[in-house]
Amino acid sequence: MDCLFCKIASGAIPVEHLYEDERVLAFPDINPQAPTHVLVIPKQHISSHAEAAAADTDLLGHLLWAVGEVARAKKLDGGYRLVINTGPDGGQTVDHLHIHLLGGRAMHWPPG
Ligand code: AMP
Ligand code: ZN
């Protein structure tokens, strides 16, 4: 499958590993939108949040926890924002589930 984030997960495309275990990987976003902008992905290919299945709930919980590990390591004590863009209306551009971790500045609401 020609999936950018599967290639990153497999190591075929090298990135800085900010957190990694057997199920998930965190790496810097190539086009950061905040002082801290990290992507956290499951190594298993799930094309979007909308495609996550009941069988994936343990993985999804682990993914959410792993984002917290990165936030703690980055000392985002003032808080942070998590974003999961989903589908065309959600602004998703890479069809492999990922959580954006944004921090290091105050976020705006509502988002664009
Ligand atoms: P989304 O628009 O939610 O699908 O997010 C995709 C994100 O992937 C964007 O923020 C891009 O900047 C980021 N991105 C694309 N290619 C790479 C790459 N090679 N390494 C790291 N981040 C990337
Ligand atoms: Zn993939």
JSON list of C-alpha atoms and ligand atoms in Angstrom, two decimals:
[
{"chain": "A", "resi": 1, "resn": "MET", "atom": "CA", "xyz": [0.00, 0.00, 0.00]},
{"chain": "A", "resi": 2, "resn": "ASP", "atom": "CA", "xyz": [1.30, 3.43, -0.91]},
{"chain": "A", "resi": 3, "resn": "CYS", "atom": "CA", "xyz": [0.77, 5.13, 2.44]},
{"chain": "A", "resi": 4, "resn": "LEU", "atom": "CA", "xyz": [3.15, 7.84, 3.66]},
{"chain": "A", "resi": 5, "resn": "PHE", "atom": "CA", "xyz": [2.61, 7.17, 7.35]},
{"chain": "A", "resi": 6, "resn": "CYS", "atom": "CA", "xyz": [2.94, 3.38, 6.91]},
{"chain": "A", "resi": 7, "resn": "LYS", "atom": "CA", "xyz": [6.36, 4.11, 5.36]},
{"chain": "A", "resi": 8, "resn": "ILE", "atom": "CA", "xyz": [7.23, 6.29, 8.34]},
{"chain": "A", "resi": 9, "resn": "ALA", "atom": "CA", "xyz": [5.97, 3.62, 10.76]},
{"chain": "A", "resi": 10, "resn": "SER", "atom": "CA", "xyz": [8.09, 0.94, 9.06]},
{"chain": "A", "resi": 11, "resn": "GLY", "atom": "CA", "xyz": [11.19, 3.13, 9.00]},
{"chain": "A", "resi": 12, "resn": "ALA", "atom": "CA", "xyz": [11.29, 3.27, 5.20]},
{"chain": "A", "resi": 13, "resn": "ILE", "atom": "CA", "xyz": [11.06, 7.06, 5.58]},
{"chain": "A", "resi": 14, "resn": "PRO", "atom": "CA", "xyz": [13.23, 8.13, 8.53]},
{"chain": "A", "resi": 15, "resn": "VAL", "atom": "CA", "xyz": [11.86, 10.61, 11.06]},
{"chain": "A", "resi": 16, "resn": "GLU", "atom": "CA", "xyz": [12.79, 11.70, 14.55]},
{"chain": "A", "resi": 17, "resn": "HIS", "atom": "CA", "xyz": [11.13, 9.29, 16.99]},
{"chain": "A", "resi": 18, "resn": "LEU", "atom": "CA", "xyz": [9.71, 11.29, 19.90]},
{"chain": "A", "resi": 19, "resn": "TYR", "atom": "CA", "xyz": [7.92, 8.24, 21.34]},
{"chain": "A", "resi": 20, "resn": "GLU", "atom": "CA", "xyz": [7.75, 4.70, 20.04]},
{"chain": "A", "resi": 21, "resn": "ASP", "atom": "CA", "xyz": [6.54, 1.33, 21.16]},
{"chain": "A", "resi": 22, "resn": "GLU", "atom": "CA", "xyz": [5.30, -1.75, 19.37]},
{"chain": "A", "resi": 23, "resn": "ARG", "atom": "CA", "xyz": [1.95, -0.17, 18.51]},
{"chain": "A", "resi": 24, "resn": "VAL", "atom": "CA", "xyz": [2.44, 3.58, 18.05]},
{"chain": "A", "resi": 25, "resn": "LEU", "atom": "CA", "xyz": [4.96, 6.17, 16.87]},
{"chain": "A", "resi": 26, "resn": "ALA", "atom": "CA", "xyz": [5.24, 9.93, 17.52]},
{"chain": "A", "resi": 27, "resn": "PHE", "atom": "CA", "xyz": [7.24, 12.22, 15.25]},
{"chain": "A", "resi": 28, "resn": "PRO", "atom": "CA", "xyz": [7.44, 15.96, 14.48]},
{"chain": "A", "resi": 29, "resn": "ASP", "atom": "CA", "xyz": [5.05, 17.41, 11.92]},
{"chain": "A", "resi": 30, "resn": "ILE", "atom": "CA", "xyz": [7.04, 18.54, 8.87]},
{"chain": "A", "resi": 31, "resn": "ASN", "atom": "CA", "xyz": [5.01, 21.78, 8.66]},
{"chain": "A", "resi": 32, "resn": "PRO", "atom": "CA", "xyz": [4.55, 22.82, 12.31]},
{"chain": "A", "resi": 33, "resn": "GLN", "atom": "CA", "xyz": [1.57, 25.01, 13.20]},
{"chain": "A", "resi": 34, "resn": "ALA", "atom": "CA", "xyz": [2.70, 25.65, 16.78]},
{"chain": "A", "resi": 35, "resn": "PRO", "atom": "CA", "xyz": [6.01, 25.61, 18.71]},
{"chain": "A", "resi": 36, "resn": "THR", "atom": "CA", "xyz": [5.25, 21.96, 19.48]},
{"chain": "A", "resi": 37, "resn": "HIS", "atom": "CA", "xyz": [3.49, 20.05, 16.70]},
{"chain": "A", "resi": 38, "resn": "VAL", "atom": "CA", "xyz": [3.74, 16.29, 16.92]},
{"chain": "A", "resi": 39, "resn": "LEU", "atom": "CA", "xyz": [1.90, 13.56, 15.03]},
{"chain": "A", "resi": 40, "resn": "VAL", "atom": "CA", "xyz": [1.09, 10.32, 16.81]},
{"chain": "A", "resi": 41, "resn": "ILE", "atom": "CA", "xyz": [0.07, 7.36, 14.68]},
{"chain": "A", "resi": 42, "resn": "PRO", "atom": "CA", "xyz": [-0.82, 3.72, 15.11]},
{"chain": "A", "resi": 43, "resn": "LYS", "atom": "CA", "xyz": [1.71, 1.54, 13.29]},
{"chain": "A", "resi": 44, "resn": "GLN", "atom": "CA", "xyz": [-1.23, -0.48, 12.01]},
{"chain": "A", "resi": 45, "resn": "HIS", "atom": "CA", "xyz": [-2.89, 1.16, 9.01]},
{"chain": "A", "resi": 46, "resn": "ILE", "atom": "CA", "xyz": [-6.27, 2.67, 9.87]},
{"chain": "A", "resi": 47, "resn": "SER", "atom": "CA", "xyz": [-7.23, 5.07, 7.13]},
{"chain": "A", "resi": 48, "resn": "SER", "atom": "CA", "xyz": [-9.14, 7.55, 9.30]},
{"chain": "A", "resi": 49, "resn": "HIS", "atom": "CA", "xyz": [-10.97, 7.99, 12.58]},
{"chain": "A", "resi": 50, "resn": "ALA", "atom": "CA", "xyz": [-14.15, 7.16, 10.68]},
{"chain": "A", "resi": 51, "resn": "GLU", "atom": "CA", "xyz": [-12.72, 3.76, 9.74]},
{"chain": "A", "resi": 52, "resn": "ALA", "atom": "CA", "xyz": [-11.73, 2.71, 13.27]},
{"chain": "A", "resi": 53, "resn": "ALA", "atom": "CA", "xyz": [-13.47, -0.50, 14.30]},
{"chain": "A", "resi": 54, "resn": "ALA", "atom": "CA", "xyz": [-14.62, -1.92, 17.61]},
{"chain": "A", "resi": 55, "resn": "ALA", "atom": "CA", "xyz": [-11.61, -4.24, 17.44]},
{"chain": "A", "resi": 56, "resn": "ASP", "atom": "CA", "xyz": [-9.36, -1.16, 17.47]},
{"chain": "A", "resi": 57, "resn": "THR", "atom": "CA", "xyz": [-10.56, 0.30, 20.76]},
{"chain": "A", "resi": 58, "resn": "ASP", "atom": "CA", "xyz": [-7.60, -0.95, 22.79]},
{"chain": "A", "resi": 59, "resn": "LEU", "atom": "CA", "xyz": [-5.20, 0.50, 20.22]},
{"chain": "A", "resi": 60, "resn": "LEU", "atom": "CA", "xyz": [-7.12, 3.79, 20.16]},
{"chain": "A", "resi": 61, "resn": "GLY", "atom": "CA", "xyz": [-6.91, 4.09, 23.93]},
{"chain": "A", "resi": 62, "resn": "HIS", "atom": "CA", "xyz": [-3.20, 3.33, 23.82]},
{"chain": "A", "resi": 63, "resn": "LEU", "atom": "CA", "xyz": [-2.73, 5.96, 21.11]},
{"chain": "A", "resi": 64, "resn": "LEU", "atom": "CA", "xyz": [-4.46, 8.58, 23.24]},
{"chain": "A", "resi": 65, "resn": "TRP", "atom": "CA", "xyz": [-2.32, 7.66, 26.23]},
{"chain": "A", "resi": 66, "resn": "ALA", "atom": "CA", "xyz": [0.86, 7.85, 24.14]},
{"chain": "A", "resi": 67, "resn": "VAL", "atom": "CA", "xyz": [-0.02, 11.41, 23.10]},
{"chain": "A", "resi": 68, "resn": "GLY", "atom": "CA", "xyz": [-0.09, 12.25, 26.80]},
{"chain": "A", "resi": 69, "resn": "GLU", "atom": "CA", "xyz": [3.39, 10.76, 27.22]},
{"chain": "A", "resi": 70, "resn": "VAL", "atom": "CA", "xyz": [4.68, 13.09, 24.50]},
{"chain": "A", "resi": 71, "resn": "ALA", "atom": "CA", "xyz": [2.88, 16.09, 26.01]},
{"chain": "A", "resi": 72, "resn": "ARG", "atom": "CA", "xyz": [4.44, 15.34, 29.41]},
{"chain": "A", "resi": 73, "resn": "ALA", "atom": "CA", "xyz": [7.89, 14.89, 27.85]},
{"chain": "A", "resi": 74, "resn": "LYS", "atom": "CA", "xyz": [7.48, 18.21, 26.04]},
{"chain": "A", "resi": 75, "resn": "LYS", "atom": "CA", "xyz": [6.44, 19.83, 29.35]},
{"chain": "A", "resi": 76, "resn": "LEU", "atom": "CA", "xyz": [3.31, 21.39, 27.87]},
{"chain": "A", "resi": 77, "resn": "ASP", "atom": "CA", "xyz": [2.27, 22.47, 31.34]},
{"chain": "A", "resi": 78, "resn": "GLY", "atom": "CA", "xyz": [0.05, 25.27, 30.03]},
{"chain": "A", "resi": 79, "resn": "GLY", "atom": "CA", "xyz": [-2.03, 22.76, 28.11]},
{"chain": "A", "resi": 80, "resn": "TYR", "atom": "CA", "xyz": [-2.29, 21.67, 24.54]},
{"chain": "A", "resi": 81, "resn": "ARG", "atom": "CA", "xyz": [-4.73, 20.76, 21.80]},
{"chain": "A", "resi": 82, "resn": "LEU", "atom": "CA", "xyz": [-5.37, 17.40, 20.13]},
{"chain": "A", "resi": 83, "resn": "VAL", "atom": "CA", "xyz": [-6.81, 17.32, 16.62]},
{"chain": "A", "resi": 84, "resn": "ILE", "atom": "CA", "xyz": [-7.94, 14.40, 14.47]},
{"chain": "A", "resi": 85, "resn": "ASN", "atom": "CA", "xyz": [-8.79, 15.74, 11.02]},
{"chain": "A", "resi": 86, "resn": "THR", "atom": "CA", "xyz": [-11.17, 13.27, 9.41]},
{"chain": "A", "resi": 87, "resn": "GLY", "atom": "CA", "xyz": [-12.20, 13.08, 5.77]},
{"chain": "A", "resi": 88, "resn": "PRO", "atom": "CA", "xyz": [-12.46, 15.91, 3.24]},
{"chain": "A", "resi": 89, "resn": "ASP", "atom": "CA", "xyz": [-14.62, 18.17, 5.41]},
{"chain": "A", "resi": 90, "resn": "GLY", "atom": "CA", "xyz": [-12.29, 17.56, 8.35]},
{"chain": "A", "resi": 91, "resn": "GLY", "atom": "CA", "xyz": [-9.27, 18.64, 6.32]},
{"chain": "A", "resi": 92, "resn": "GLN", "atom": "CA", "xyz": [-7.55, 15.25, 6.39]},
{"chain": "A", "resi": 93, "resn": "THR", "atom": "CA", "xyz": [-4.69, 15.13, 3.87]},
{"chain": "A", "resi": 94, "resn": "VAL", "atom": "CA", "xyz": [-2.92, 11.90, 4.85]},
{"chain": "A", "resi": 95, "resn": "ASP", "atom": "CA", "xyz": [-5.19, 8.86, 4.88]},
{"chain": "A", "resi": 96, "resn": "HIS", "atom": "CA", "xyz": [-3.64, 7.12, 7.89]},
{"chain": "A", "resi": 97, "resn": "LEU", "atom": "CA", "xyz": [-5.15, 7.93, 11.28]},
{"chain": "A", "resi": 98, "resn": "HIS", "atom": "CA", "xyz": [-3.06, 10.46, 13.21]},
{"chain": "A", "resi": 99, "resn": "ILE", "atom": "CA", "xyz": [-3.50, 12.69, 16.23]},
{"chain": "A", "resi": 100, "resn": "HIS", "atom": "CA", "xyz": [-2.02, 16.18, 16.05]},
{"chain": "A", "resi": 101, "resn": "LEU", "atom": "CA", "xyz": [-0.52, 17.36, 19.34]},
{"chain": "A", "resi": 102, "resn": "LEU", "atom": "CA", "xyz": [-0.26, 21.15, 19.28]},
{"chain": "A", "resi": 103, "resn": "GLY", "atom": "CA", "xyz": [1.19, 23.21, 22.10]},
{"chain": "A", "resi": 104, "resn": "GLY", "atom": "CA", "xyz": [3.55, 25.93, 23.19]},
{"chain": "A", "resi": 105, "resn": "ARG", "atom": "CA", "xyz": [1.14, 28.76, 22.43]},
{"chain": "A", "resi": 106, "resn": "ALA", "atom": "CA", "xyz": [-2.46, 29.68, 23.22]},
{"chain": "A", "resi": 107, "resn": "MET", "atom": "CA", "xyz": [-4.89, 28.12, 20.74]},
{"chain": "A", "resi": 108, "resn": "HIS", "atom": "CA", "xyz": [-7.88, 29.89, 19.22]},
{"chain": "A", "resi": 109, "resn": "TRP", "atom": "CA", "xyz": [-11.50, 28.80, 19.36]},
{"chain": "A", "resi": 110, "resn": "PRO", "atom": "CA", "xyz": [-13.40, 28.06, 17.22]},
{"chain": "A", "resi": 111, "resn": "PRO", "atom": "CA", "xyz": [-10.87, 26.46, 14.87]},
{"chain": "A", "resi": 112, "resn": "GLY", "atom": "CA", "xyz": [-11.01, 27.36, 11.20]},
{"chain": "B", "resi": 1, "resn": "AMP", "atom": "P1", "xyz": [-3.86, 16.08, 8.13]},
{"chain": "B", "resi": 1, "resn": "AMP", "atom": "O1", "xyz": [-4.00, 17.31, 7.26]},
{"chain": "B", "resi": 1, "resn": "AMP", "atom": "O2", "xyz": [-4.63, 16.14, 9.40]},
{"chain": "B", "resi": 1, "resn": "AMP", "atom": "O3", "xyz": [-4.11, 14.81, 7.33]},
{"chain": "B", "resi": 1, "resn": "AMP", "atom": "O4", "xyz": [-2.35, 16.08, 8.62]},
{"chain": "B", "resi": 1, "resn": "AMP", "atom": "C1", "xyz": [-1.29, 15.59, 7.87]},
{"chain": "B", "resi": 1, "resn": "AMP", "atom": "C2", "xyz": [-0.06, 16.20, 8.47]},
{"chain": "B", "resi": 1, "resn": "AMP", "atom": "O5", "xyz": [1.06, 15.46, 8.02]},
{"chain": "B", "resi": 1, "resn": "AMP", "atom": "C3", "xyz": [0.19, 17.65, 8.04]},
{"chain": "B", "resi": 1, "resn": "AMP", "atom": "O6", "xyz": [0.21, 18.48, 9.20]},
{"chain": "B", "resi": 1, "resn": "AMP", "atom": "C4", "xyz": [1.54, 17.61, 7.35]},
{"chain": "B", "resi": 1, "resn": "AMP", "atom": "O7", "xyz": [2.34, 18.73, 7.64]},
{"chain": "B", "resi": 1, "resn": "AMP", "atom": "C5", "xyz": [2.14, 16.34, 7.92]},
{"chain": "B", "resi": 1, "resn": "AMP", "atom": "N1", "xyz": [3.13, 15.67, 7.09]},
{"chain": "B", "resi": 1, "resn": "AMP", "atom": "C6", "xyz": [3.06, 15.40, 5.77]},
{"chain": "B", "resi": 1, "resn": "AMP", "atom": "N2", "xyz": [4.17, 14.75, 5.37]},
{"chain": "B", "resi": 1, "resn": "AMP", "atom": "C7", "xyz": [4.94, 14.59, 6.46]},
{"chain": "B", "resi": 1, "resn": "AMP", "atom": "C8", "xyz": [6.22, 13.99, 6.70]},
{"chain": "B", "resi": 1, "resn": "AMP", "atom": "N3", "xyz": [6.94, 13.41, 5.71]},
{"chain": "B", "resi": 1, "resn": "AMP", "atom": "N4", "xyz": [6.73, 14.04, 7.95]},
{"chain": "B", "resi": 1, "resn": "AMP", "atom": "C9", "xyz": [6.03, 14.62, 8.94]},
{"chain": "B", "resi": 1, "resn": "AMP", "atom": "N5", "xyz": [4.82, 15.20, 8.79]},
{"chain": "B", "resi": 1, "resn": "AMP", "atom": "C10", "xyz": [4.29, 15.18, 7.56]},
{"chain": "B", "resi": 2, "resn": "ZN", "atom": "ZN", "xyz": [-0.91, 3.72, 6.46]}
]
